Tab-separated table of C-alpha atoms in Angstrom:
chain	number	residue	atom	x	y	z
K	20	ALA	CA	-36.614	0.501	-25.544
K	21	GLN	CA	-39.427	2.381	-25.781
K	22	SER	CA	-43.278	1.200	-25.451
K	23	VAL	CA	-46.973	2.806	-25.965
K	24	THR	CA	-49.513	1.872	-23.978
K	25	GLN	CA	-53.194	3.320	-25.774
K	26	PRO	CA	-55.705	2.725	-22.598
K	27	ASP	CA	-58.523	2.337	-24.275
K	28	ILE	CA	-59.497	-0.126	-26.431
K	29	HIS	CA	-62.862	1.131	-27.942
K	30	ILE	CA	-63.986	4.769	-27.621
K	31	THR	CA	-67.239	5.715	-28.054
K	32	VAL	CA	-68.895	9.367	-29.423
K	33	SER	CA	-71.521	10.683	-30.284
K	34	GLU	CA	-71.431	13.012	-33.327
K	35	GLY	CA	-70.779	16.497	-33.012
K	36	ALA	CA	-69.620	15.729	-29.247
K	37	SER	CA	-65.548	15.945	-28.423
K	38	LEU	CA	-62.897	13.129	-28.445
K	39	GLU	CA	-60.190	12.123	-26.698
K	40	LEU	CA	-58.008	9.702	-27.457
K	41	ARG	CA	-54.739	8.333	-24.908
K	42	CYS	CA	-51.241	7.096	-25.564
K	43	ASN	CA	-48.773	6.904	-22.536
K	44	TYR	CA	-45.591	6.304	-23.777
K	45	SER	CA	-42.090	4.848	-21.854
K	46	TYR	CA	-38.522	5.833	-23.109
K	47	GLY	CA	-36.050	8.374	-21.589
K	48	ALA	CA	-34.691	11.357	-24.203
K	49	THR	CA	-37.360	13.382	-26.045
K	50	PRO	CA	-39.447	10.671	-28.192
K	51	TYR	CA	-40.292	10.691	-31.517
K	52	LEU	CA	-44.087	10.784	-32.030
K	53	PHE	CA	-47.129	9.683	-34.706
K	54	TRP	CA	-50.505	9.645	-34.231
K	55	TYR	CA	-51.791	7.495	-37.020
K	56	VAL	CA	-55.928	5.993	-38.447
K	57	GLN	CA	-56.926	3.164	-40.098
K	58	SER	CA	-60.251	2.932	-41.767
K	59	PRO	CA	-61.814	-0.844	-41.915
K	60	GLY	CA	-59.900	-2.742	-44.652
K	61	GLN	CA	-57.301	-0.114	-45.362
K	62	GLY	CA	-53.550	0.672	-44.502
K	63	LEU	CA	-52.456	3.986	-41.809
K	64	GLN	CA	-52.420	7.162	-42.307
K	65	LEU	CA	-50.450	9.245	-41.100
K	66	LEU	CA	-52.669	12.022	-38.675
K	67	LEU	CA	-50.076	14.246	-37.047
K	68	LYS	CA	-46.038	14.300	-35.518
K	69	TYR	CA	-44.280	15.638	-32.616
K	70	PHE	CA	-40.544	16.194	-33.146
K	71	SER	CA	-39.815	19.012	-31.243
K	72	GLY	CA	-40.654	23.218	-30.487
K	73	ASP	CA	-44.703	23.560	-29.622
K	74	THR	CA	-45.790	20.945	-27.640
K	75	LEU	CA	-49.552	21.735	-29.270
K	76	VAL	CA	-49.570	19.713	-33.055
K	77	GLN	CA	-51.638	20.880	-35.494
K	78	GLY	CA	-52.579	18.051	-37.735
K	79	ILE	CA	-55.286	16.655	-41.353
K	80	LYS	CA	-58.653	16.285	-40.477
K	81	GLY	CA	-59.411	18.434	-37.435
K	82	PHE	CA	-56.967	16.772	-35.323
K	83	GLU	CA	-54.245	18.294	-32.642
K	84	ALA	CA	-52.479	16.403	-29.767
K	85	GLU	CA	-50.604	17.902	-26.922
K	86	PHE	CA	-46.891	16.767	-25.876
K	87	LYS	CA	-46.509	16.654	-22.204
K	88	ARG	CA	-43.272	15.792	-21.187
K	89	SER	CA	-44.313	15.479	-17.354
K	90	GLN	CA	-47.421	13.145	-17.859
K	91	SER	CA	-45.301	10.860	-20.244
K	92	SER	CA	-48.194	11.597	-22.795
K	93	PHE	CA	-49.032	12.541	-26.201
K	94	ASN	CA	-53.310	12.714	-26.389
K	95	LEU	CA	-55.013	12.928	-29.124
K	96	ARG	CA	-57.981	15.641	-29.417
K	97	LYS	CA	-60.639	16.462	-31.544
K	98	PRO	CA	-63.309	19.274	-30.686
K	99	SER	CA	-65.940	18.155	-32.427
K	100	VAL	CA	-66.610	14.514	-33.982
K	101	HIS	CA	-67.934	13.364	-37.330
K	102	TRP	CA	-69.504	10.148	-38.198
K	103	SER	CA	-66.561	9.484	-41.151
K	104	ASP	CA	-64.267	9.674	-37.761
K	105	ALA	CA	-64.980	6.188	-37.294
K	106	ALA	CA	-61.526	4.137	-37.103
K	107	GLU	CA	-59.455	2.202	-35.766
K	108	TYR	CA	-56.299	5.202	-34.509
K	109	PHE	CA	-52.027	4.226	-33.554
K	110	CYS	CA	-49.683	6.072	-31.399
K	111	ALA	CA	-46.713	5.207	-32.371
K	112	VAL	CA	-43.643	6.100	-30.795
K	113	GLY	CA	-40.086	6.562	-32.043
K	114	GLU	CA	-36.321	7.160	-30.837
K	115	GLU	CA	-33.627	9.170	-32.307
K	116	GLY	CA	-31.583	7.060	-34.811
K	117	SER	CA	-33.701	4.152	-34.973
K	118	TYR	CA	-36.153	4.685	-37.423
K	119	ILE	CA	-38.130	2.311	-37.019
K	120	PRO	CA	-41.660	3.010	-34.363
K	121	THR	CA	-42.926	0.964	-32.260
K	122	PHE	CA	-47.108	1.200	-32.387
K	123	GLY	CA	-49.411	0.620	-29.277
K	124	ARG	CA	-52.195	-0.992	-29.824
K	125	GLY	CA	-54.958	0.811	-30.999
K	126	THR	CA	-57.593	2.870	-30.375
K	127	SER	CA	-61.544	2.007	-31.930
K	128	LEU	CA	-63.488	4.234	-32.543
K	129	ILE	CA	-66.891	4.484	-32.980
K	130	VAL	CA	-69.397	7.498	-33.939
K	131	HIS	CA	-73.091	7.314	-32.930
K	132	PRO	CA	-75.473	9.374	-34.569
Q	7	ASP	CA	-49.079	10.171	-57.982
Q	8	GLY	CA	-46.565	8.460	-54.790
Q	9	GLY	CA	-48.045	6.111	-53.412
Q	10	ILE	CA	-47.055	2.532	-52.097
Q	11	THR	CA	-49.470	-0.457	-53.739
Q	12	GLN	CA	-49.812	-3.642	-52.329
Q	13	SER	CA	-51.525	-6.688	-54.910
Q	14	PRO	CA	-53.329	-8.333	-54.817
Q	15	LYS	CA	-55.721	-7.175	-51.757
Q	16	TYR	CA	-57.555	-10.818	-50.794
Q	17	LEU	CA	-55.732	-13.407	-50.745
Q	18	PHE	CA	-56.741	-17.481	-50.387
Q	19	ARG	CA	-54.493	-20.682	-50.307
Q	20	LYS	CA	-54.139	-24.152	-48.919
Q	21	GLU	CA	-52.374	-24.513	-46.432
Q	22	GLY	CA	-48.691	-26.116	-46.622
Q	23	GLN	CA	-48.377	-23.396	-50.020
Q	24	ASN	CA	-46.029	-20.853	-49.813
Q	25	VAL	CA	-47.429	-17.548	-50.537
Q	26	THR	CA	-45.511	-14.251	-52.124
Q	27	LEU	CA	-46.838	-10.291	-51.390
Q	28	SER	CA	-45.974	-8.174	-53.166
Q	29	CYS	CA	-45.290	-4.245	-52.232
Q	30	GLU	CA	-43.971	-1.445	-54.510
Q	31	GLN	CA	-43.738	2.158	-53.646
Q	32	ASN	CA	-42.378	5.612	-55.958
Q	33	LEU	CA	-41.383	7.383	-52.813
Q	34	ASN	CA	-37.692	7.128	-53.389
Q	35	HIS	CA	-37.226	5.649	-50.351
Q	36	ASP	CA	-34.709	3.968	-48.798
Q	37	ALA	CA	-36.800	2.144	-45.778
Q	38	MET	CA	-39.459	-0.552	-46.773
Q	39	TYR	CA	-41.128	-2.582	-43.817
Q	40	TRP	CA	-43.890	-5.040	-43.340
Q	41	TYR	CA	-46.233	-5.436	-40.632
Q	42	ARG	CA	-48.794	-7.656	-39.337
Q	43	GLN	CA	-51.640	-7.145	-38.077
Q	44	ASP	CA	-53.641	-9.230	-36.057
Q	45	PRO	CA	-57.073	-7.967	-33.826
Q	46	GLY	CA	-56.546	-6.040	-30.178
Q	47	GLN	CA	-52.548	-6.746	-31.755
Q	48	GLY	CA	-51.528	-3.774	-33.201
Q	49	LEU	CA	-48.734	-4.189	-35.471
Q	50	ARG	CA	-46.197	-6.239	-35.540
Q	51	LEU	CA	-43.067	-6.313	-37.164
Q	52	ILE	CA	-41.791	-8.576	-39.506
Q	53	TYR	CA	-38.898	-8.079	-41.917
Q	54	TYR	CA	-37.486	-4.111	-42.426
Q	55	SER	CA	-34.704	-3.485	-45.200
Q	56	GLN	CA	-32.763	0.130	-45.289
Q	57	ILE	CA	-30.706	0.019	-48.239
Q	58	VAL	CA	-31.348	-2.400	-51.290
Q	59	ASN	CA	-29.953	-5.856	-50.241
Q	60	ASP	CA	-30.198	-5.736	-47.134
Q	61	PHE	CA	-32.997	-6.499	-44.682
Q	62	GLN	CA	-33.457	-7.643	-40.450
Q	63	LYS	CA	-35.591	-9.464	-38.631
Q	64	GLY	CA	-37.995	-7.633	-36.794
Q	65	ASP	CA	-39.931	-8.627	-33.897
Q	66	ILE	CA	-41.535	-11.801	-35.845
Q	67	ALA	CA	-39.922	-12.801	-38.846
Q	68	GLU	CA	-40.106	-17.025	-38.474
Q	69	GLY	CA	-41.594	-18.433	-41.567
Q	70	TYR	CA	-40.932	-15.469	-43.463
Q	71	SER	CA	-39.482	-14.380	-45.788
Q	72	VAL	CA	-38.173	-11.207	-47.854
Q	73	SER	CA	-35.824	-9.880	-50.780
Q	74	ARG	CA	-35.036	-6.457	-51.502
Q	75	GLU	CA	-33.118	-6.354	-55.603
Q	76	LYS	CA	-34.655	-3.393	-56.175
Q	77	LYS	CA	-34.687	0.073	-53.826
Q	78	GLU	CA	-39.113	0.038	-55.108
Q	79	SER	CA	-39.776	-3.379	-54.323
Q	80	PHE	CA	-40.045	-5.302	-51.328
Q	81	PRO	CA	-41.768	-8.546	-51.684
Q	82	LEU	CA	-42.978	-11.067	-48.539
Q	83	THR	CA	-43.384	-14.701	-48.671
Q	84	VAL	CA	-44.828	-16.884	-46.740
Q	85	THR	CA	-43.743	-19.855	-45.929
Q	86	SER	CA	-45.145	-22.953	-45.069
Q	87	ALA	CA	-43.477	-23.249	-41.312
Q	88	GLN	CA	-45.196	-19.631	-40.695
Q	89	LYS	CA	-47.847	-21.650	-37.958
Q	90	ASN	CA	-50.580	-18.988	-38.132
Q	91	PRO	CA	-50.642	-17.219	-41.665
Q	92	THR	CA	-53.882	-16.152	-41.854
Q	93	ALA	CA	-53.911	-11.549	-40.939
Q	94	PHE	CA	-53.951	-8.477	-42.422
Q	95	TYR	CA	-50.166	-7.712	-43.754
Q	96	LEU	CA	-49.413	-4.071	-44.253
Q	97	CYS	CA	-46.417	-2.810	-46.293
Q	98	ALA	CA	-44.404	0.093	-45.352
Q	99	SER	CA	-41.869	2.639	-46.662
Q	100	SER	CA	-39.775	4.975	-44.659
Q	101	ILE	CA	-36.574	7.927	-45.077
Q	102	VAL	CA	-34.258	6.546	-43.460
Q	103	THR	CA	-32.496	10.190	-41.984
Q	104	SER	CA	-35.163	12.154	-40.940
Q	105	SER	CA	-38.764	11.869	-40.359
Q	106	TYR	CA	-39.329	8.817	-39.022
Q	107	GLU	CA	-42.555	8.526	-40.535
Q	108	GLN	CA	-44.269	5.950	-42.509
Q	109	TYR	CA	-46.636	5.953	-45.822
Q	110	PHE	CA	-48.268	2.523	-45.323
Q	111	GLY	CA	-49.446	1.047	-48.198
Q	112	PRO	CA	-53.592	-0.746	-48.745
Q	113	GLY	CA	-52.865	-3.846	-47.244
Q	114	THR	CA	-53.584	-7.680	-47.836
Q	115	ARG	CA	-55.816	-9.404	-46.265
Q	116	LEU	CA	-54.319	-13.274	-46.999
Q	117	THR	CA	-56.615	-16.035	-45.400
Q	118	VAL	CA	-55.117	-19.899	-45.462
Q	119	THR	CA	-56.985	-22.369	-45.097
């Protein structure tokens, strides 16, 4: 079964600084990979996804992620963080044939002015 | 607009009472899911349903029950057998045959005292 690790529980950045949130997965074949964002008290919104093809994926709100098979990673990046990006971020992995993804425990992003 | 609605947003119950959380979607998605979210634990799958009149237990189904009488609706009942029911509950849906990405409702916060 697949598993997902988000090693950082909290990340604090200054507004305007760059951001990288880490995600590592465990799965034998090529996984389906997702990043979701959750504002406080709200549901999750899909930021971006990777199924195949170009390993650098562009998403909404200026986010991107890169799939690195050799490192089993799918890190989320943003070149310049805005205060409105403060939220909880979840990485998820799915496998072909199973439509139920496994979610990481989330990383809470704090943005300082 | 298509989407998922959950009602109510906040729910309060006394211990020993059953309570039903509503989830409706107009996305014409086949699959629907219920997750429980506790601080620092990510999302844990309670039940999921791929088609009408069929559903399967997730990782933490004990103390919960569901029904899927209509494609659009997937209500979750938190029974008195659930030992620690206070949590944030998220409903999601997806297209089973492609993409695997999930669409989430805004959530219901249940408090049992």
